[in-house]
PDB file of C-alpha atoms in Angstrom:
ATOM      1  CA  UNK A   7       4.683  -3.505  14.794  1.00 44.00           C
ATOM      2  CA  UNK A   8       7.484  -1.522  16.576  1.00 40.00           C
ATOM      3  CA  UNK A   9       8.378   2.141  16.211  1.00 41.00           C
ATOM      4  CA  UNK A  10       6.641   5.902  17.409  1.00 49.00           C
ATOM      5  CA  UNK A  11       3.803   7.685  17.441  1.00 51.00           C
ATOM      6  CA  UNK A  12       2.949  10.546  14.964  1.00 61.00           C
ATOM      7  CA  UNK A  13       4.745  13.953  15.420  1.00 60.00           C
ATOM      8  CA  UNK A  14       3.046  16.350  17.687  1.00 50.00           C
ATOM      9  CA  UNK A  15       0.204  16.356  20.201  1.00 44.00           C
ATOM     10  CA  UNK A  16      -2.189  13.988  20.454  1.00 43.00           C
ATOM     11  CA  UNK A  17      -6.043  14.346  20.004  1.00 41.00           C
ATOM     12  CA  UNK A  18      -8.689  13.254  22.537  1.00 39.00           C
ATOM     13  CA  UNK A  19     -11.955  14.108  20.324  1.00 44.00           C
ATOM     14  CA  UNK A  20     -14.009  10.807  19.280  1.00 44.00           C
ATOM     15  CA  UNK A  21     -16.372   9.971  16.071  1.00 43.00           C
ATOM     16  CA  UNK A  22     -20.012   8.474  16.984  1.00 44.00           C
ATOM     17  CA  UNK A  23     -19.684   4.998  16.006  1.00 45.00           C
ATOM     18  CA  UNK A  24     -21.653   4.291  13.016  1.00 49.00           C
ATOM     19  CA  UNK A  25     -19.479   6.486  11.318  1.00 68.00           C
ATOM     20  CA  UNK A  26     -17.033   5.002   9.595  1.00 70.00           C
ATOM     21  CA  UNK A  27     -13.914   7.118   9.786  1.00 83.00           C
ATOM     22  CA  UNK A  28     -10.727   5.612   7.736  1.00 92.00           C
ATOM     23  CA  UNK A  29     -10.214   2.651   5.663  1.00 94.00           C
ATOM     24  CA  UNK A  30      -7.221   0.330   6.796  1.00 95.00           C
ATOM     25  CA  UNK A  31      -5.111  -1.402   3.785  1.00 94.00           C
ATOM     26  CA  UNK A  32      -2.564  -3.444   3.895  1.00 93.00           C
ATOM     27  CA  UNK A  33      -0.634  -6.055   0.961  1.00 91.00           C
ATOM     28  CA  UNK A  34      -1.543  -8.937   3.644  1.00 90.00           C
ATOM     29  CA  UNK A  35      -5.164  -9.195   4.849  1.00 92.00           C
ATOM     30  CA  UNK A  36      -4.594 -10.598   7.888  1.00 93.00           C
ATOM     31  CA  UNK A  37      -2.627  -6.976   8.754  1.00 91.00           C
ATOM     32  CA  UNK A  38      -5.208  -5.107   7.874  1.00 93.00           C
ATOM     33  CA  UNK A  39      -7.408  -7.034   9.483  1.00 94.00           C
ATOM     34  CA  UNK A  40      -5.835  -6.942  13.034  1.00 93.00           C
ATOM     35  CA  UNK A  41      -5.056  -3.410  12.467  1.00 92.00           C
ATOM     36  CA  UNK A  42      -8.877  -2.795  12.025  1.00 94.00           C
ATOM     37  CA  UNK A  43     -10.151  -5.261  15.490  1.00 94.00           C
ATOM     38  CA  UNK A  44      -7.437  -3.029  17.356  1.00 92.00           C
ATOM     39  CA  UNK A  45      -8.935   0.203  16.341  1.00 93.00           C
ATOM     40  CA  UNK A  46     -12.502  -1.560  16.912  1.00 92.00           C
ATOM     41  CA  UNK A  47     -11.779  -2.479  20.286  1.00 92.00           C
ATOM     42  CA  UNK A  48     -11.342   1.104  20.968  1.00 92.00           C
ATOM     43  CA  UNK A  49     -14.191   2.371  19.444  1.00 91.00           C
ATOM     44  CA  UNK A  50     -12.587   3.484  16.236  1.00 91.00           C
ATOM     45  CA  UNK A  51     -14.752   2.860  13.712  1.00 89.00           C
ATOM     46  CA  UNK A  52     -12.442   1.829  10.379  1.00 92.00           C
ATOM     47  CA  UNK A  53     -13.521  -0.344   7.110  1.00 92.00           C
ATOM     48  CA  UNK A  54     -10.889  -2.924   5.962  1.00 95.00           C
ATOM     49  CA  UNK A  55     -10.007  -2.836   2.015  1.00 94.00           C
ATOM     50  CA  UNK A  56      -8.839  -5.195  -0.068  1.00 94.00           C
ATOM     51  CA  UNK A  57      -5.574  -3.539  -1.184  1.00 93.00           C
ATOM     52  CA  UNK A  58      -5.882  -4.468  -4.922  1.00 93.00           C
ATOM     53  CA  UNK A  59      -8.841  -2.992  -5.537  1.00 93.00           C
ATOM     54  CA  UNK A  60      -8.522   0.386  -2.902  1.00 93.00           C
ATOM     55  CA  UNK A  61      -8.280   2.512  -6.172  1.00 93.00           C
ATOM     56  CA  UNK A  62     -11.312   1.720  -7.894  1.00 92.00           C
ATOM     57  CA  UNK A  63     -12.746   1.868  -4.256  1.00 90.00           C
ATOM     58  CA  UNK A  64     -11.688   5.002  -4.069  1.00 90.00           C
ATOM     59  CA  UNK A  65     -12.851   6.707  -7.071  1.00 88.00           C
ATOM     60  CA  UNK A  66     -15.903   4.800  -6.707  1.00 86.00           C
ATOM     61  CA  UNK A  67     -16.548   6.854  -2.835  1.00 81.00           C
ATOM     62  CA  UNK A  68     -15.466  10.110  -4.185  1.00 75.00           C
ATOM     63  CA  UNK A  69     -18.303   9.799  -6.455  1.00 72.00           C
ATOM     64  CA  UNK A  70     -20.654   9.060  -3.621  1.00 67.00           C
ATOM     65  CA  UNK A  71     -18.925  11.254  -1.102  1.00 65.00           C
ATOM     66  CA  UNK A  72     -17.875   8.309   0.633  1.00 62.00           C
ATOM     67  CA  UNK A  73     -14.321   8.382   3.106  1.00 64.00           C
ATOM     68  CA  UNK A  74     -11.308  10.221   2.024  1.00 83.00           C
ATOM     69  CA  UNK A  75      -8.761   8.713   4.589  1.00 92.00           C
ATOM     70  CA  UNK A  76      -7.299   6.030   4.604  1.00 94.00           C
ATOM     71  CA  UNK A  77      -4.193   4.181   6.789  1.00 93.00           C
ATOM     72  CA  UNK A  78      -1.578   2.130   4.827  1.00 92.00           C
ATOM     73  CA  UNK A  79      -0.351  -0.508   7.148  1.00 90.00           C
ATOM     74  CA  UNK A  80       3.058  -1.965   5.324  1.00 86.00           C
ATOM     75  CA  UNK A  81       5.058  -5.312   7.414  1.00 75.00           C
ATOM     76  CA  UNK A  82       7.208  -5.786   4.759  1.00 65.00           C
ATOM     77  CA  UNK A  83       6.296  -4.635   1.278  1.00 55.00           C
ATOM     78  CA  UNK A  84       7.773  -4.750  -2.240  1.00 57.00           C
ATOM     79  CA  UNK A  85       8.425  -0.783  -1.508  1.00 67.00           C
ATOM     80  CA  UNK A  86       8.154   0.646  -5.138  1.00 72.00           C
ATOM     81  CA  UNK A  87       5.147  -1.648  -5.724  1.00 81.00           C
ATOM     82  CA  UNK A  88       3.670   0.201  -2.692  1.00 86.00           C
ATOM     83  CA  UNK A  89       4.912   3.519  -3.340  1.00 86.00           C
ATOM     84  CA  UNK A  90       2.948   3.128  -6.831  1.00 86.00           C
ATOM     85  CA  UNK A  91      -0.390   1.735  -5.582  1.00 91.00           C
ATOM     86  CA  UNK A  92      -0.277   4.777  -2.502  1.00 92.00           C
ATOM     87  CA  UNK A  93       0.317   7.216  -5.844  1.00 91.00           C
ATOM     88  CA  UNK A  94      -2.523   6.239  -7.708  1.00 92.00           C
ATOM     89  CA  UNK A  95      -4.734   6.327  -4.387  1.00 93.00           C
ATOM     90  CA  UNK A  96      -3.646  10.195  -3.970  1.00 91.00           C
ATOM     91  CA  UNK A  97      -4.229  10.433  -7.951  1.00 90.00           C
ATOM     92  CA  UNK A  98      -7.590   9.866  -7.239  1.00 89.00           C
ATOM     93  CA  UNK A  99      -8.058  13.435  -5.306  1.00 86.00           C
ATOM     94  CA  UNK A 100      -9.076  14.587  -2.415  1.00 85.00           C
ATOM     95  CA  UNK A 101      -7.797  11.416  -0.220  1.00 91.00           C
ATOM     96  CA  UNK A 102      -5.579  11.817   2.471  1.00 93.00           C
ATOM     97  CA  UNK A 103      -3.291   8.995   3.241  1.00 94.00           C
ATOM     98  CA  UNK A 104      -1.386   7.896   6.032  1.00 93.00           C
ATOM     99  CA  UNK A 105       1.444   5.484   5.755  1.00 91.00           C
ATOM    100  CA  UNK A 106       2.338   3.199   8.602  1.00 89.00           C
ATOM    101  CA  UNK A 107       5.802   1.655   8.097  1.00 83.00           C
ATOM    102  CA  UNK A 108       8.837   1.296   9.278  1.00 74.00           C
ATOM    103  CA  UNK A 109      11.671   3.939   9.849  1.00 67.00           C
ATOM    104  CA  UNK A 110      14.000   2.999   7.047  1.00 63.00           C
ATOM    105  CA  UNK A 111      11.805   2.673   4.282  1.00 61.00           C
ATOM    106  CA  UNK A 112      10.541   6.392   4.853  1.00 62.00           C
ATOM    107  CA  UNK A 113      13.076   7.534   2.190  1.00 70.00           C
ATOM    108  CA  UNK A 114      10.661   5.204  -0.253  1.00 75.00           C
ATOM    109  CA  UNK A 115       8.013   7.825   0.247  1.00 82.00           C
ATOM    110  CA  UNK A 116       9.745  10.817   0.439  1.00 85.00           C
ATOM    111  CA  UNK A 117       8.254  11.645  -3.745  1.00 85.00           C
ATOM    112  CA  UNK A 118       4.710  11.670  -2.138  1.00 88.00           C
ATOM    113  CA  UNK A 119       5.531  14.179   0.750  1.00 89.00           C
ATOM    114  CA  UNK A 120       5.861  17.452  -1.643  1.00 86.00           C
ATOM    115  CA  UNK A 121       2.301  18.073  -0.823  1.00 85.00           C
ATOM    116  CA  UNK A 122      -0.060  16.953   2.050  1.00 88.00           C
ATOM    117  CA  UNK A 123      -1.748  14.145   0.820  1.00 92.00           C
ATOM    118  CA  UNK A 124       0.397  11.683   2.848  1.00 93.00           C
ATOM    119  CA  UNK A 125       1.808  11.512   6.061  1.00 93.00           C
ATOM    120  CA  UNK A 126       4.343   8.904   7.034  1.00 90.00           C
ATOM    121  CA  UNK A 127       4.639   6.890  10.819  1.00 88.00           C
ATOM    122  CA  UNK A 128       6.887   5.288  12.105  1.00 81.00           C
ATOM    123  CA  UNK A 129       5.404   1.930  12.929  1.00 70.00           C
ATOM    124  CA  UNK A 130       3.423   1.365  16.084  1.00 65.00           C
ATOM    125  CA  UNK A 131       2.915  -0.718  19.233  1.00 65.00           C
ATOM    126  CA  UNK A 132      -0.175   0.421  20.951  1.00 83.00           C
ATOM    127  CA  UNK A 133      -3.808   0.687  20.408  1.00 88.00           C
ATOM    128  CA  UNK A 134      -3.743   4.245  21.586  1.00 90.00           C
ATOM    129  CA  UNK A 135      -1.405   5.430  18.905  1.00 89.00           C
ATOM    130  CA  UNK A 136      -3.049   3.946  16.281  1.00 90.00           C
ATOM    131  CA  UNK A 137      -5.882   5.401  17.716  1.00 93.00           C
ATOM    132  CA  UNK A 138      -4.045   8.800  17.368  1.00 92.00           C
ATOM    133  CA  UNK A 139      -3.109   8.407  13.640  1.00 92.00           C
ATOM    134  CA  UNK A 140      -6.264   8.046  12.377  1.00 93.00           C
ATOM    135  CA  UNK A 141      -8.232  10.746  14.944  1.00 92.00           C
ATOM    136  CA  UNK A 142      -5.342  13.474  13.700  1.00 93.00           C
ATOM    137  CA  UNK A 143      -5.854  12.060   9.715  1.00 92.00           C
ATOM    138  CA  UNK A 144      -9.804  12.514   9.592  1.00 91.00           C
ATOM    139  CA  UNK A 145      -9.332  15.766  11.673  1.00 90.00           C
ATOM    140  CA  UNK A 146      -7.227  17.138   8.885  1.00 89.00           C
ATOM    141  CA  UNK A 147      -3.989  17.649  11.051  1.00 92.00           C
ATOM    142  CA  UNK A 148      -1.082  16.738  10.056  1.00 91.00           C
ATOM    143  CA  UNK A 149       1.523  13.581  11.334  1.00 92.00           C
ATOM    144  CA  UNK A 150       4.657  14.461  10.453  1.00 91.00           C
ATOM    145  CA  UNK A 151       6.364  18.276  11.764  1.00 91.00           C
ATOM    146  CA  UNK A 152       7.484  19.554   8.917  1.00 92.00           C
ATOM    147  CA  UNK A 153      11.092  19.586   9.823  1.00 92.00           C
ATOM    148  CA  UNK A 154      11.129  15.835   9.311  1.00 89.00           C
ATOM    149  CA  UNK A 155       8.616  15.749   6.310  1.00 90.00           C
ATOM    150  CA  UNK A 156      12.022  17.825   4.560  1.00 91.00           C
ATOM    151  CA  UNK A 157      14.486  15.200   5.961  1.00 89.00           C
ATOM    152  CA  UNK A 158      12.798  12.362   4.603  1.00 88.00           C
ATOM    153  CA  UNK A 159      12.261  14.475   0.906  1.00 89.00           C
ATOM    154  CA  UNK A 160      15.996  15.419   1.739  1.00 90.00           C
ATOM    155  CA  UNK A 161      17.073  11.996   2.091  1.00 87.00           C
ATOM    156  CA  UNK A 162      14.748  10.770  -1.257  1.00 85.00           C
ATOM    157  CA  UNK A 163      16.123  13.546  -3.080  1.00 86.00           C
ATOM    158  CA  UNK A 164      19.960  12.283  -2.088  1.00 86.00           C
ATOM    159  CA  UNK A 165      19.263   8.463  -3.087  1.00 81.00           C
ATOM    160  CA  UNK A 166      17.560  10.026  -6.599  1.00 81.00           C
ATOM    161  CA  UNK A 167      20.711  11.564  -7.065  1.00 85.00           C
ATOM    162  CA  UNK A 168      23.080   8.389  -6.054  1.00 85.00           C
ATOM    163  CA  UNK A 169      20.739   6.905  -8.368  1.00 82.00           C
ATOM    164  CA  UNK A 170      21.680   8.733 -11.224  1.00 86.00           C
ATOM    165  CA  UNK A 171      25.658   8.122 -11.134  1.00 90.00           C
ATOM    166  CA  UNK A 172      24.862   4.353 -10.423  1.00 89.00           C
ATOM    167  CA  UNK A 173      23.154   4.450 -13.948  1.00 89.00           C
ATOM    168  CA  UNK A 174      25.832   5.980 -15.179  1.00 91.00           C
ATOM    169  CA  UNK A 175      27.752   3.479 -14.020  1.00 92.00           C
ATOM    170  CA  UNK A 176      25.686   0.871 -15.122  1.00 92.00           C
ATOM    171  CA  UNK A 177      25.285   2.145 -18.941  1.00 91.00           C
ATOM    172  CA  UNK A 178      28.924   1.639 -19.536  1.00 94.00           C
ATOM    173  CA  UNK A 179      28.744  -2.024 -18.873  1.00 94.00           C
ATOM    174  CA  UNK A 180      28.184  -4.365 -22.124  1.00 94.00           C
ATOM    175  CA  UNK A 181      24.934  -5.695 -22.724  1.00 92.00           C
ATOM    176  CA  UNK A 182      26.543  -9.294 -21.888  1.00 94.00           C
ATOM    177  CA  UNK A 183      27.745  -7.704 -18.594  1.00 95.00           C
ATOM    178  CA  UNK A 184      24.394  -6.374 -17.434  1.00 93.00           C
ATOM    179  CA  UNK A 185      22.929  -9.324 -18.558  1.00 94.00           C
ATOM    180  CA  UNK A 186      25.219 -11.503 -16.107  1.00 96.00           C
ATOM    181  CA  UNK A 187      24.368  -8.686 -13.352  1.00 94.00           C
ATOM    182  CA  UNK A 188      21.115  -8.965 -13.648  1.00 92.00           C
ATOM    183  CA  UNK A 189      20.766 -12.547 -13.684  1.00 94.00           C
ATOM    184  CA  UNK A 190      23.254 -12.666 -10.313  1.00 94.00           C
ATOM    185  CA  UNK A 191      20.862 -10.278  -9.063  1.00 91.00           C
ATOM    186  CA  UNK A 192      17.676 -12.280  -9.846  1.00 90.00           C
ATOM    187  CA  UNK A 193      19.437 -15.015  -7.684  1.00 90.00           C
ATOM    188  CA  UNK A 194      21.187 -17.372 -10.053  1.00 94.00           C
ATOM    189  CA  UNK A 195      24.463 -18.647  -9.472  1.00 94.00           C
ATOM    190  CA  UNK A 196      27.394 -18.425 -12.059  1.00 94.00           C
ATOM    191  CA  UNK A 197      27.118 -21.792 -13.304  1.00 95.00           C
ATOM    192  CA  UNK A 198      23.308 -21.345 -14.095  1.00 95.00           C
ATOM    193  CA  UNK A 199      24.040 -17.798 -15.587  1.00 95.00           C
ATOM    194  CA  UNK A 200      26.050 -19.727 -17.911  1.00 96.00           C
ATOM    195  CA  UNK A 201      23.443 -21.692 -18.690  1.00 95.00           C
ATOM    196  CA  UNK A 202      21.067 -19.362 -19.076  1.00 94.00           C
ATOM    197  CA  UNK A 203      23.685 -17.476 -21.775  1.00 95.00           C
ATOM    198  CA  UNK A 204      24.904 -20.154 -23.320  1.00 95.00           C
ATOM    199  CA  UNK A 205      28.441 -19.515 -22.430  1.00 96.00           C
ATOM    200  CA  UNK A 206      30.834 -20.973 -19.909  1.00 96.00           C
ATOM    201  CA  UNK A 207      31.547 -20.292 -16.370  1.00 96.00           C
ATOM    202  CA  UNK A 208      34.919 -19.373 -17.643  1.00 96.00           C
ATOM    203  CA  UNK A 209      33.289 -16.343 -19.434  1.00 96.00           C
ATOM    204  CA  UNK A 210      30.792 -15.694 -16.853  1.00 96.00           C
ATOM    205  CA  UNK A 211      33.825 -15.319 -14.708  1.00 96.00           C
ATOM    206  CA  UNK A 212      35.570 -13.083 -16.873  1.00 97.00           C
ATOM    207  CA  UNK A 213      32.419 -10.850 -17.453  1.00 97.00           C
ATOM    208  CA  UNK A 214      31.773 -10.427 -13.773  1.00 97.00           C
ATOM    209  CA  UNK A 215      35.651  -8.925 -13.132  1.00 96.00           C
ATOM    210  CA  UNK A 216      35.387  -6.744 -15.971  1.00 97.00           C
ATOM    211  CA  UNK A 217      32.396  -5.292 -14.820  1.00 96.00           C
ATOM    212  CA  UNK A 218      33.432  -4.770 -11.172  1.00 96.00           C
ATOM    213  CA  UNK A 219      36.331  -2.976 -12.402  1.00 96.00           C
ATOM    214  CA  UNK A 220      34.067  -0.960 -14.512  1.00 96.00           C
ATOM    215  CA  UNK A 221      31.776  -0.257 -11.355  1.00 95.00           C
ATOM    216  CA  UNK A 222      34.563   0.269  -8.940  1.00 95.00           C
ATOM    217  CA  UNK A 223      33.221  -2.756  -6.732  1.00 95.00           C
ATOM    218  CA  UNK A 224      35.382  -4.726  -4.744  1.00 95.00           C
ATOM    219  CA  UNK A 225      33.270  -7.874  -4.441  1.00 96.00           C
ATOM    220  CA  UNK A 226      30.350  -9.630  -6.753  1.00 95.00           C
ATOM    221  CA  UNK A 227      27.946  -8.896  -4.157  1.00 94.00           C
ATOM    222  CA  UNK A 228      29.041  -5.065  -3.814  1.00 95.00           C
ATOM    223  CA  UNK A 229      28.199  -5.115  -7.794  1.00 95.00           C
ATOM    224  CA  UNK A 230      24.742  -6.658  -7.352  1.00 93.00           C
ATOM    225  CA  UNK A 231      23.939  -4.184  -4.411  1.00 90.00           C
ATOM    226  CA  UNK A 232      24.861  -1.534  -6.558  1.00 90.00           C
ATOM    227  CA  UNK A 233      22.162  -2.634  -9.318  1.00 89.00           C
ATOM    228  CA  UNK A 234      19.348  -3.142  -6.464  1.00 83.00           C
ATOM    229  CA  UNK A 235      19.989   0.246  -5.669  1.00 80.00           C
ATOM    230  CA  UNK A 236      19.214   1.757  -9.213  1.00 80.00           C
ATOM    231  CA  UNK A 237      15.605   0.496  -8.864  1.00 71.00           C
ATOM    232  CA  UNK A 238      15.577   1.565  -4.660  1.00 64.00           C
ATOM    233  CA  UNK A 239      13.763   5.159  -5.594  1.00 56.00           C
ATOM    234  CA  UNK A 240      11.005   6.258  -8.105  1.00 51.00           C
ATOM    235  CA  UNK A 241      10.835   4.914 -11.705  1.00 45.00           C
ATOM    236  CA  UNK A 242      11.689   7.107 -14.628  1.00 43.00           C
ATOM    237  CA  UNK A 243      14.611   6.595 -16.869  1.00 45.00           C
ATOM    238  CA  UNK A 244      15.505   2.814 -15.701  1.00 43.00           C
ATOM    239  CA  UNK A 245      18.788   1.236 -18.269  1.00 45.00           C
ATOM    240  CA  UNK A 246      17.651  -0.526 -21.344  1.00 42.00           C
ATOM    241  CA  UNK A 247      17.371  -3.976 -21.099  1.00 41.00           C
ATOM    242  CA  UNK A 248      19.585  -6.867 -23.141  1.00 39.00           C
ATOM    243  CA  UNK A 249      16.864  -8.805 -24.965  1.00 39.00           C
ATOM    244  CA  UNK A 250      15.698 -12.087 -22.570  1.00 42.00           C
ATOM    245  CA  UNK A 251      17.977 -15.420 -23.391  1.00 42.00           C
ATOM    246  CA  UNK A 252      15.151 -18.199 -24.692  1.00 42.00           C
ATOM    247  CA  UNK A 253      14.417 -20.438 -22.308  1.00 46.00           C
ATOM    248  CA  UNK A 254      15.299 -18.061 -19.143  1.00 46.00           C
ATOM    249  CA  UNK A 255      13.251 -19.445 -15.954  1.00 44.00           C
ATOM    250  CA  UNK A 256      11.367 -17.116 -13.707  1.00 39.00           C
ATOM    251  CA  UNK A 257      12.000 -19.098  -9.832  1.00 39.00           C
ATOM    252  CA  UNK A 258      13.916 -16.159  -8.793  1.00 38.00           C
ATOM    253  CA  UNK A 259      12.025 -13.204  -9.942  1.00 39.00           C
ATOM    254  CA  UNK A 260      10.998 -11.849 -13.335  1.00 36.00           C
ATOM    255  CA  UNK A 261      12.575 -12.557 -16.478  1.00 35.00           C
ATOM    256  CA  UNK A 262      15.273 -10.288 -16.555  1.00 39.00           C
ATOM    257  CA  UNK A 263      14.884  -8.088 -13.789  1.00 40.00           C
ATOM    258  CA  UNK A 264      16.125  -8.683 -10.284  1.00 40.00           C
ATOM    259  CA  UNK A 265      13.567  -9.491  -7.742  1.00 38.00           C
ATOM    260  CA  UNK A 266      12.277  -6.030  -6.592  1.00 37.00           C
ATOM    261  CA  UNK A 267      13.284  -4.416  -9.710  1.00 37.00           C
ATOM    262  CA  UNK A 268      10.408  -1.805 -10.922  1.00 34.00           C
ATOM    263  CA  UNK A 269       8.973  -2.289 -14.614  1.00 32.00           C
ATOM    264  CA  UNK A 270       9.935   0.283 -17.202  1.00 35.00           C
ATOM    265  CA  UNK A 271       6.638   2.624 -16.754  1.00 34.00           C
ATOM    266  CA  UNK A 272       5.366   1.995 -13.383  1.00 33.00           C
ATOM    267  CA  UNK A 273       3.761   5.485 -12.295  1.00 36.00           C
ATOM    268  CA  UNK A 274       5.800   6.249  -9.372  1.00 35.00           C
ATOM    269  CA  UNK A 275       6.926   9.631  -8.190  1.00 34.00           C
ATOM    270  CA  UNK A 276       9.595  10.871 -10.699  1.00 37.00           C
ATOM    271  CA  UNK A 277      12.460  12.606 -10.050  1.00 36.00           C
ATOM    272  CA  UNK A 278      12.316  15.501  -7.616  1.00 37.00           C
ATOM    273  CA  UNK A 279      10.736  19.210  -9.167  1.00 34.00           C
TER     274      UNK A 279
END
């Protein structure tokens, strides 16, 4: 990991340790699990999670007054996957959360920063900062300064809104042209797009310059950025979807949707209050 430490001073108290202070999460084990020897070897005593389950964990040690704080370690996660697993963790109440990840996917968590349930870091190097995040998290201060806690919201609240006109966009393409987006998207080339359609690369073709003109992009790949970037931030009102072409393979993401693409009711933070 590679970044800064939290915001603001550091803390020198210390827990007694058979006391378990945070649980450490991660998509990938073995992160969580490296995370937690590092904060062992400095007498930080943390309980590793298995990150598909954390939720039920959670509500499970609410009811038995068990930890409340937990540190989200994130290498290189599906974002709005993340976003809506760290959502349902906060849903449970009374957990604070502290996400560990790096700088330019902060904007993915600026929904979750209107309160102070979570806290986001900037990915760290050293035992002694990790050691830092979770002494400040169970002490109940906070890790961000609130000057950048209303960038990052700032900068969510600016890609919601980008969002919104590249929907626009995308709802006056045909449902033959957002088909062939999305299936450029998912990875396919034109001549398996065809395929998948049931119509020549000659059409394909045609489709994909009609709907660049439509978008305003100069190049294919400008087009398919510009659909990525509709499912970037938060769920809510994604486009309706052409109905699936029979026999449509799934090597390069879901049927449909472009790898990364969030389902239609996911439970991640909606558009800014």
């Amino acid at each position: 990991m590679g970044g800064s430490a939290p915001d603001g001073p550091a803390r020198a108290a210390r827990t007694p340790d058979d006391v378990v202070t945070a649980w450490v999460v991660s998509p990938h084990l073995l992160v969580a699990q490296a995370v937690s020897a590092a904060l062992a070897s400095a007498d930080v005593p943390v309980e590793v999670h298995a990150w598909e389950s954390v939720v039920e964990e959670a509500r499970a040690a609410a009811d038995g007054g068990g930890t409340r704080h937990v540190v989200a370690i994130f290498d290189e996660p599906d974002s709005l996957t993340a976003v809506e697993m760290i959502s349902a963790l906060v849903a449970v109440g009374d957990v604070r959360v502290a996400v560990v990840a790096a700088a330019p996917a902060a904007v993915w968590w600026g929904g979750l920063l209107e309160g102070a349930a979570v806290d986001i870091v900037t990915r760290t190097t050293s035992v002694s900062q990790l050691v830092e995040v979770v002494e400040r998290l169970t002490a109940g201060d906070p890790l961000m300064e609130p000057e950048r806690r209303t960038a990052v919201r700032a900068a969510w609240a600016k890609a919601l809104d980008r969002r919104q006109e590249l929907i626009s966009l995308m709802r006056t393409l045909s449902p033959q042209q957002l088909r062939v987006l999305e299936l450029l998207a998912a990875g396919h080339r034109a001549r398996e797009v065809a395929g998948i359609m049931g119509v020549t690369v000659g059409t394909v073709r045609s489709h994909v310059k009609a709907l660049r003109a439509k978008l305003g992009a100069k190049t294919q790949l400008e087009a398919v950025a510009m659909l990525r970037r509709v499912y970037e931030v938060g769920a809510g009102d994604l486009l309706p979807r052409p109905r699936e072409a029979p026999g449509e393979g799934t090597s390069h993401g879901a049927p449909g949707r472009p790898s990364g693409a969030a389902p239609a009711d996911t439970g991640a933070p909606r558009a800014r209050r």
